[in-house]
Structures are given as structure tokens and as C-alpha cells.
Amino acid sequence: MATSLAERTAQLNIEQSLLVKADRDIEEGWRRIRDQEDRVRELMAGGHDTRQAERLVSLLRQTLVEWERHRVLIEQRVEYLRQEVAAG
């Protein structure tokens, strides 16, 4: 079943909103990683065991990689829908 121009435009608007949210989430993720790295350095300077804190940083980085992959998919969907809307 064919999708109407109005439906494609609505989908494009939704995906563009998701792209903006993904950008915000990724930026916030990087901020959290920087904060956690600061905490690890503070713990190290105080002579504390940092294994768990370092593991958390690693997990945060892995999560962020997945968020960035998901963002690429959203970006590709936005481009596809832009072309569909432009074609009418």
C-alpha cells in the first residue's frame, strides 16, 4: 500500500525529532564519560581501587558507540524520507 505525501512528511518530522534527541543524548553521554573519567582520576590520586569505576567508563563508551550507530540509522532514514517527500 502506498504511503501518502502527508504520511511521509509526518514520518520525516518524527525522524528529524528523533535525530535531534539522539544528538542531545550523545552529547550528554560524552559529558557523563568525561565526568566519570574525572572521578576515576580523583580516585587514583587518592590511592583507591578504580577497577569498577574504569569498568563503568568502558561500559559507558560501549553504550555510546551503540547510540552513535543508531543515530546513523536515523540519519539515513531522514535522508530517505527527504527524498521521498521531495519526489512528491
N, CA, C and O atoms as a GROMACS GRO file, in nm:
protein
  352
    1MET      N    1   0.085  -0.117   0.000
    1MET     CA    2   0.000   0.000   0.000
    1MET      C    3   0.090   0.124   0.000
    1MET      O    4   0.185   0.133   0.078
    2ALA      N    5   0.059   0.218  -0.086
    2ALA     CA    6   0.138   0.340  -0.099
    2ALA      C    7   0.115   0.432   0.020
    2ALA      O    8   0.005   0.442   0.075
    3THR      N    9   0.221   0.499   0.056
    3THR     CA   10   0.214   0.595   0.166
    3THR      C   11   0.191   0.734   0.106
    3THR      O   12   0.257   0.773   0.010
    4SER      N   13   0.098   0.806   0.163
    4SER     CA   14   0.067   0.939   0.111
    4SER      C   15   0.180   1.037   0.144
    4SER      O   16   0.262   1.012   0.233
    5LEU      N   17   0.181   1.147   0.071
    5LEU     CA   18   0.281   1.252   0.096
    5LEU      C   19   0.268   1.304   0.238
    5LEU      O   20   0.368   1.331   0.304
    6ALA      N   21   0.148   1.320   0.286
    6ALA     CA   22   0.126   1.369   0.423
    6ALA      C   23   0.183   1.272   0.525
    6ALA      O   24   0.243   1.314   0.624
    7GLU      N   25   0.165   1.142   0.502
    7GLU     CA   26   0.220   1.041   0.594
    7GLU      C   27   0.373   1.041   0.591
    7GLU      O   28   0.438   1.030   0.695
    8ARG      N   29   0.430   1.053   0.472
    8ARG     CA   30   0.576   1.057   0.461
    8ARG      C   31   0.632   1.182   0.528
    8ARG      O   32   0.736   1.177   0.593
    9THR      N   33   0.562   1.293   0.511
    9THR     CA   34   0.605   1.418   0.575
    9THR      C   35   0.598   1.405   0.727
    9THR      O   36   0.687   1.451   0.798
   10ALA      N   37   0.492   1.342   0.776
   10ALA     CA   38   0.479   1.321   0.921
   10ALA      C   39   0.592   1.230   0.971
   10ALA      O   40   0.650   1.255   1.077
   11GLN      N   41   0.621   1.125   0.896
   11GLN     CA   42   0.731   1.035   0.934
   11GLN      C   43   0.863   1.109   0.935
   11GLN      O   44   0.946   1.089   1.024
   12LEU      N   45   0.884   1.194   0.836
   12LEU     CA   46   1.007   1.273   0.828
   12LEU      C   47   1.019   1.363   0.951
   12LEU      O   48   1.127   1.373   1.010
   13ASN      N   49   0.912   1.428   0.989
   13ASN     CA   50   0.914   1.515   1.107
   13ASN      C   51   0.948   1.437   1.233
   13ASN      O   52   1.025   1.484   1.318
   14ILE      N   53   0.891   1.319   1.246
   14ILE     CA   54   0.919   1.234   1.362
   14ILE      C   55   1.066   1.193   1.364
   14ILE      O   56   1.132   1.202   1.468
   15GLU      N   57   1.116   1.149   1.251
   15GLU     CA   58   1.256   1.105   1.244
   15GLU      C   59   1.352   1.222   1.268
   15GLU      O   60   1.456   1.203   1.331
   16GLN      N   61   1.318   1.341   1.220
   16GLN     CA   62   1.402   1.457   1.245
   16GLN      C   63   1.405   1.489   1.394
   16GLN      O   64   1.510   1.526   1.448
   17SER      N   65   1.292   1.474   1.461
   17SER     CA   66   1.288   1.494   1.607
   17SER      C   67   1.373   1.390   1.678
   17SER      O   68   1.443   1.421   1.775
   18LEU      N   69   1.367   1.267   1.630
   18LEU     CA   70   1.449   1.161   1.690
   18LEU      C   71   1.598   1.189   1.669
   18LEU      O   72   1.680   1.158   1.755
   19LEU      N   73   1.632   1.246   1.554
   19LEU     CA   74   1.772   1.279   1.526
   19LEU      C   75   1.821   1.388   1.622
   19LEU      O   76   1.933   1.379   1.673
   20VAL      N   77   1.739   1.488   1.646
   20VAL     CA   78   1.775   1.593   1.742
   20VAL      C   79   1.794   1.533   1.881
   20VAL      O   80   1.889   1.566   1.950
   21LYS      N   81   1.703   1.444   1.921
   21LYS     CA   82   1.713   1.378   2.052
   21LYS      C   83   1.840   1.293   2.059
   21LYS      O   84   1.910   1.294   2.161
   22ALA      N   85   1.869   1.221   1.953
   22ALA     CA   86   1.991   1.138   1.950
   22ALA      C   87   2.114   1.224   1.967
   22ALA      O   88   2.206   1.188   2.041
   23ASP      N   89   2.118   1.338   1.900
   23ASP     CA   90   2.232   1.429   1.914
   23ASP      C   91   2.247   1.476   2.058
   23ASP      O   92   2.358   1.479   2.112
   24ARG      N   93   2.135   1.512   2.120
   24ARG     CA   94   2.140   1.557   2.261
   24ARG      C   95   2.187   1.443   2.351
   24ARG      O   96   2.271   1.463   2.439
   25ASP      N   97   2.132   1.325   2.330
   25ASP     CA   98   2.168   1.210   2.414
   25ASP      C   99   2.316   1.175   2.400
   25ASP      O  100   2.382   1.142   2.498
   26ILE      N  101   2.367   1.183   2.279
   26ILE     CA  102   2.509   1.152   2.255
   26ILE      C  103   2.598   1.256   2.324
   26ILE      O  104   2.697   1.221   2.388
   27GLU      N  105   2.562   1.382   2.309
   27GLU     CA  106   2.641   1.487   2.376
   27GLU      C  107   2.638   1.467   2.528
   27GLU      O  108   2.741   1.481   2.594
   28GLU      N  109   2.522   1.436   2.581
   28GLU     CA  110   2.510   1.411   2.726
   28GLU      C  111   2.592   1.288   2.764
   28GLU      O  112   2.654   1.285   2.871
   29GLY      N  113   2.593   1.187   2.680
   29GLY     CA  114   2.673   1.068   2.706
   29GLY      C  115   2.821   1.099   2.715
   29GLY      O  116   2.891   1.050   2.804
   30TRP      N  117   2.870   1.182   2.621
   30TRP     CA  118   3.011   1.222   2.626
   30TRP      C  119   3.040   1.301   2.754
   30TRP      O  120   3.146   1.284   2.815
   31ARG      N  121   2.946   1.386   2.795
   31ARG     CA  122   2.966   1.462   2.919
   31ARG      C  123   2.976   1.368   3.038
   31ARG      O  124   3.061   1.386   3.125
   32ARG      N  125   2.890   1.268   3.041
   32ARG     CA  126   2.893   1.172   3.152
   32ARG      C  127   3.025   1.095   3.155
   32ARG      O  128   3.080   1.068   3.262
   33ILE      N  129   3.074   1.059   3.038
   33ILE     CA  130   3.202   0.988   3.031
   33ILE      C  131   3.314   1.078   3.084
   33ILE      O  132   3.397   1.032   3.163
   34ARG      N  133   3.316   1.203   3.042
   34ARG     CA  134   3.420   1.295   3.092
   34ARG      C  135   3.411   1.309   3.244
   34ARG      O  136   3.513   1.310   3.313
   35ASP      N  137   3.289   1.322   3.295
   35ASP     CA  138   3.271   1.332   3.441
   35ASP      C  139   3.322   1.208   3.512
   35ASP      O  140   3.390   1.217   3.614
   36GLN      N  141   3.290   1.093   3.457
   36GLN     CA  142   3.332   0.968   3.520
   36GLN      C  143   3.484   0.954   3.513
   36GLN      O  144   3.546   0.905   3.608
   37GLU      N  145   3.544   0.995   3.402
   37GLU     CA  146   3.691   0.990   3.391
   37GLU      C  147   3.755   1.082   3.495
   37GLU      O  148   3.858   1.048   3.553
   38ASP      N  149   3.694   1.197   3.519
   38ASP     CA  150   3.744   1.286   3.625
   38ASP      C  151   3.739   1.216   3.760
   38ASP      O  152   3.833   1.226   3.840
   39ARG      N  153   3.630   1.146   3.786
   39ARG     CA  154   3.616   1.074   3.914
   39ARG      C  155   3.721   0.964   3.927
   39ARG      O  156   3.776   0.944   4.035
   40VAL      N  157   3.747   0.895   3.818
   40VAL     CA  158   3.849   0.789   3.821
   40VAL      C  159   3.985   0.849   3.856
   40VAL      O  160   4.058   0.794   3.938
   41ARG      N  161   4.018   0.962   3.793
   41ARG     CA  162   4.147   1.027   3.824
   41ARG      C  163   4.153   1.068   3.970
   41ARG      O  164   4.257   1.054   4.035
   42GLU      N  165   4.043   1.119   4.023
   42GLU     CA  166   4.039   1.158   4.165
   42GLU      C  167   4.060   1.037   4.255
   42GLU      O  168   4.132   1.044   4.354
   43LEU      N  169   3.995   0.927   4.220
   43LEU     CA  170   4.012   0.805   4.299
   43LEU      C  171   4.156   0.755   4.293
   43LEU      O  172   4.214   0.715   4.395
   44MET      N  173   4.213   0.757   4.173
   44MET     CA  174   4.352   0.713   4.157
   44MET      C  175   4.445   0.800   4.241
   44MET      O  176   4.535   0.750   4.309
   45ALA      N  177   4.423   0.930   4.234
   45ALA     CA  178   4.507   1.023   4.311
   45ALA      C  179   4.496   0.997   4.460
   45ALA      O  180   4.590   1.021   4.536
   46GLY      N  181   4.380   0.949   4.503
   46GLY     CA  182   4.360   0.918   4.644
   46GLY      C  183   4.403   0.778   4.681
   46GLY      O  184   4.387   0.736   4.796
   47GLY      N  185   4.458   0.705   4.585
   47GLY     CA  186   4.507   0.571   4.613
   47GLY      C  187   4.399   0.464   4.621
   47GLY      O  188   4.423   0.356   4.675
   48HIS      N  189   4.281   0.493   4.568
   48HIS     CA  190   4.170   0.397   4.574
   48HIS      C  191   4.173   0.299   4.457
   48HIS      O  192   4.232   0.326   4.352
   49ASP      N  193   4.108   0.188   4.478
   49ASP     CA  194   4.091   0.089   4.373
   49ASP      C  195   3.991   0.145   4.271
   49ASP      O  196   3.880   0.181   4.307
   50THR      N  197   4.031   0.152   4.144
   50THR     CA  198   3.947   0.214   4.042
   50THR      C  199   3.892   0.115   3.940
   50THR      O  200   3.837   0.154   3.837
   51ARG      N  201   3.909  -0.012   3.966
   51ARG     CA  202   3.867  -0.112   3.867
   51ARG      C  203   3.720  -0.100   3.829
   51ARG      O  204   3.686  -0.103   3.711
   52GLN      N  205   3.635  -0.087   3.929
   52GLN     CA  206   3.491  -0.078   3.899
   52GLN      C  207   3.457   0.052   3.827
   52GLN      O  208   3.375   0.053   3.735
   53ALA      N  209   3.519   0.160   3.867
   53ALA     CA  210   3.496   0.290   3.803
   53ALA      C  211   3.544   0.286   3.658
   53ALA      O  212   3.480   0.341   3.568
   54GLU      N  213   3.658   0.222   3.635
   54GLU     CA  214   3.710   0.210   3.498
   54GLU      C  215   3.620   0.121   3.414
   54GLU      O  216   3.600   0.146   3.295
   55ARG      N  217   3.565   0.019   3.476
   55ARG     CA  218   3.470  -0.068   3.405
   55ARG      C  219   3.347   0.011   3.364
   55ARG      O  220   3.295  -0.007   3.254
   56LEU      N  221   3.299   0.097   3.452
   56LEU     CA  222   3.184   0.181   3.420
   56LEU      C  223   3.215   0.271   3.301
   56LEU      O  224   3.132   0.285   3.211
   57VAL      N  225   3.332   0.331   3.298
   57VAL     CA  226   3.371   0.414   3.184
   57VAL      C  227   3.369   0.332   3.056
   57VAL      O  228   3.320   0.379   2.953
   58SER      N  229   3.420   0.212   3.061
   58SER     CA  230   3.421   0.125   2.944
   58SER      C  231   3.279   0.094   2.898
   58SER      O  232   3.250   0.098   2.778
   59LEU      N  233   3.191   0.063   2.991
   59LEU     CA  234   3.052   0.034   2.956
   59LEU      C  235   2.981   0.157   2.898
   59LEU      O  236   2.902   0.146   2.805
   60LEU      N  237   3.010   0.273   2.955
   60LEU     CA  238   2.952   0.396   2.902
   60LEU      C  239   2.998   0.420   2.758
   60LEU      O  240   2.919   0.460   2.672
   61ARG      N  241   3.125   0.394   2.733
   61ARG     CA  242   3.178   0.411   2.596
   61ARG      C  243   3.112   0.313   2.499
   61ARG      O  244   3.077   0.350   2.387
   62GLN      N  245   3.096   0.189   2.543
   62GLN     CA  246   3.031   0.090   2.456
   62GLN      C  247   2.888   0.130   2.425
   62GLN      O  248   2.841   0.116   2.312
   63THR      N  249   2.818   0.180   2.526
   63THR     CA  250   2.681   0.225   2.507
   63THR      C  251   2.677   0.341   2.409
   63THR      O  252   2.590   0.347   2.322
   64LEU      N  253   2.770   0.433   2.424
   64LEU     CA  254   2.774   0.549   2.336
   64LEU      C  255   2.802   0.509   2.191
   64LEU      O  256   2.747   0.569   2.099
   65VAL      N  257   2.884   0.410   2.170
   65VAL     CA  258   2.909   0.360   2.035
   65VAL      C  259   2.778   0.311   1.974
   65VAL      O  260   2.750   0.338   1.857
   66GLU      N  261   2.699   0.239   2.051
   66GLU     CA  262   2.570   0.190   2.001
   66GLU      C  263   2.474   0.306   1.972
   66GLU      O  264   2.401   0.302   1.873
   67TRP      N  265   2.475   0.407   2.058
   67TRP     CA  266   2.390   0.524   2.033
   67TRP      C  267   2.431   0.592   1.903
   67TRP      O  268   2.346   0.635   1.826
   68GLU      N  269   2.562   0.602   1.879
   68GLU     CA  270   2.610   0.665   1.756
   68GLU      C  271   2.573   0.582   1.633
   68GLU      O  272   2.540   0.638   1.529
   69ARG      N  273   2.577   0.452   1.644
   69ARG     CA  274   2.533   0.365   1.533
   69ARG      C  275   2.385   0.386   1.506
   69ARG      O  276   2.342   0.395   1.390
   70HIS      N  277   2.307   0.394   1.612
   70HIS     CA  278   2.163   0.416   1.597
   70HIS      C  279   2.137   0.552   1.533
   70HIS      O  280   2.046   0.565   1.451
   71ARG      N  281   2.215   0.651   1.571
   71ARG     CA  282   2.199   0.784   1.513
   71ARG      C  283   2.221   0.780   1.362
   71ARG      O  284   2.148   0.846   1.288
   72VAL      N  285   2.319   0.704   1.316
   72VAL     CA  286   2.345   0.690   1.173
   72VAL      C  287   2.222   0.633   1.103
   72VAL      O  288   2.185   0.678   0.994
   73LEU      N  289   2.160   0.534   1.164
   73LEU     CA  290   2.039   0.476   1.104
   73LEU      C  291   1.926   0.579   1.095
   73LEU      O  292   1.856   0.585   0.994
   74ILE      N  293   1.911   0.658   1.197
   74ILE     CA  294   1.809   0.764   1.195
   74ILE      C  295   1.842   0.863   1.084
   74ILE      O  296   1.753   0.905   1.009
   75GLU      N  297   1.969   0.901   1.073
   75GLU     CA  298   2.012   0.995   0.971
   75GLU      C  299   1.983   0.941   0.830
   75GLU      O  300   1.938   1.015   0.743
   76GLN      N  301   2.008   0.813   0.810
   76GLN     CA  302   1.980   0.751   0.681
   76GLN      C  303   1.829   0.751   0.652
   76GLN      O  304   1.787   0.776   0.539
   77ARG      N  305   1.750   0.724   0.754
   77ARG     CA  306   1.604   0.725   0.738
   77ARG      C  307   1.555   0.866   0.704
   77ARG      O  308   1.468   0.883   0.620
   78VAL      N  309   1.611   0.967   0.771
   78VAL     CA  310   1.574   1.106   0.742
   78VAL      C  311   1.604   1.139   0.596
   78VAL      O  312   1.520   1.198   0.527
   79GLU      N  313   1.721   1.102   0.549
   79GLU     CA  314   1.759   1.131   0.411
   79GLU      C  315   1.665   1.060   0.313
   79GLU      O  316   1.622   1.120   0.214
   80TYR      N  317   1.634   0.936   0.341
   80TYR     CA  318   1.541   0.860   0.256
   80TYR      C  319   1.405   0.931   0.250
   80TYR      O  320   1.349   0.950   0.142
   81LEU      N  321   1.353   0.969   0.367
   81LEU     CA  322   1.223   1.034   0.370
   81LEU      C  323   1.226   1.171   0.305
   81LEU      O  324   1.128   1.212   0.243
   82ARG      N  325   1.336   1.244   0.318
   82ARG     CA  326   1.350   1.373   0.249
   82ARG      C  327   1.338   1.354   0.098
   82ARG      O  328   1.271   1.432   0.029
   83GLN      N  329   1.404   1.252   0.048
   83GLN     CA  330   1.398   1.224  -0.096
   83GLN      C  331   1.255   1.185  -0.137
   83GLN      O  332   1.206   1.227  -0.242
   84GLU      N  333   1.190   1.106  -0.055
   84GLU     CA  334   1.053   1.065  -0.084
   84GLU      C  335   0.959   1.185  -0.087
   84GLU      O  336   0.875   1.197  -0.176
   85VAL      N  337   0.973   1.273   0.011
   85VAL     CA  338   0.888   1.392   0.019
   85VAL      C  339   0.917   1.485  -0.099
   85VAL      O  340   0.825   1.541  -0.159
   86ALA      N  341   1.045   1.501  -0.131
   86ALA     CA  342   1.082   1.588  -0.242
   86ALA      C  343   1.026   1.536  -0.375
   86ALA      O  344   0.988   1.613  -0.463
   87ALA      N  345   1.021   1.404  -0.386
   87ALA     CA  346   0.970   1.344  -0.510
   87ALA      C  347   0.818   1.356  -0.520
   87ALA      O  348   0.759   1.338  -0.627
   88GLY      N  349   0.756   1.387  -0.405
   88GLY     CA  350   0.612   1.409  -0.405
   88GLY      C  351   0.536   1.283  -0.395
   88GLY      O  352   0.413   1.284  -0.393
   0.00000   0.00000   0.00000
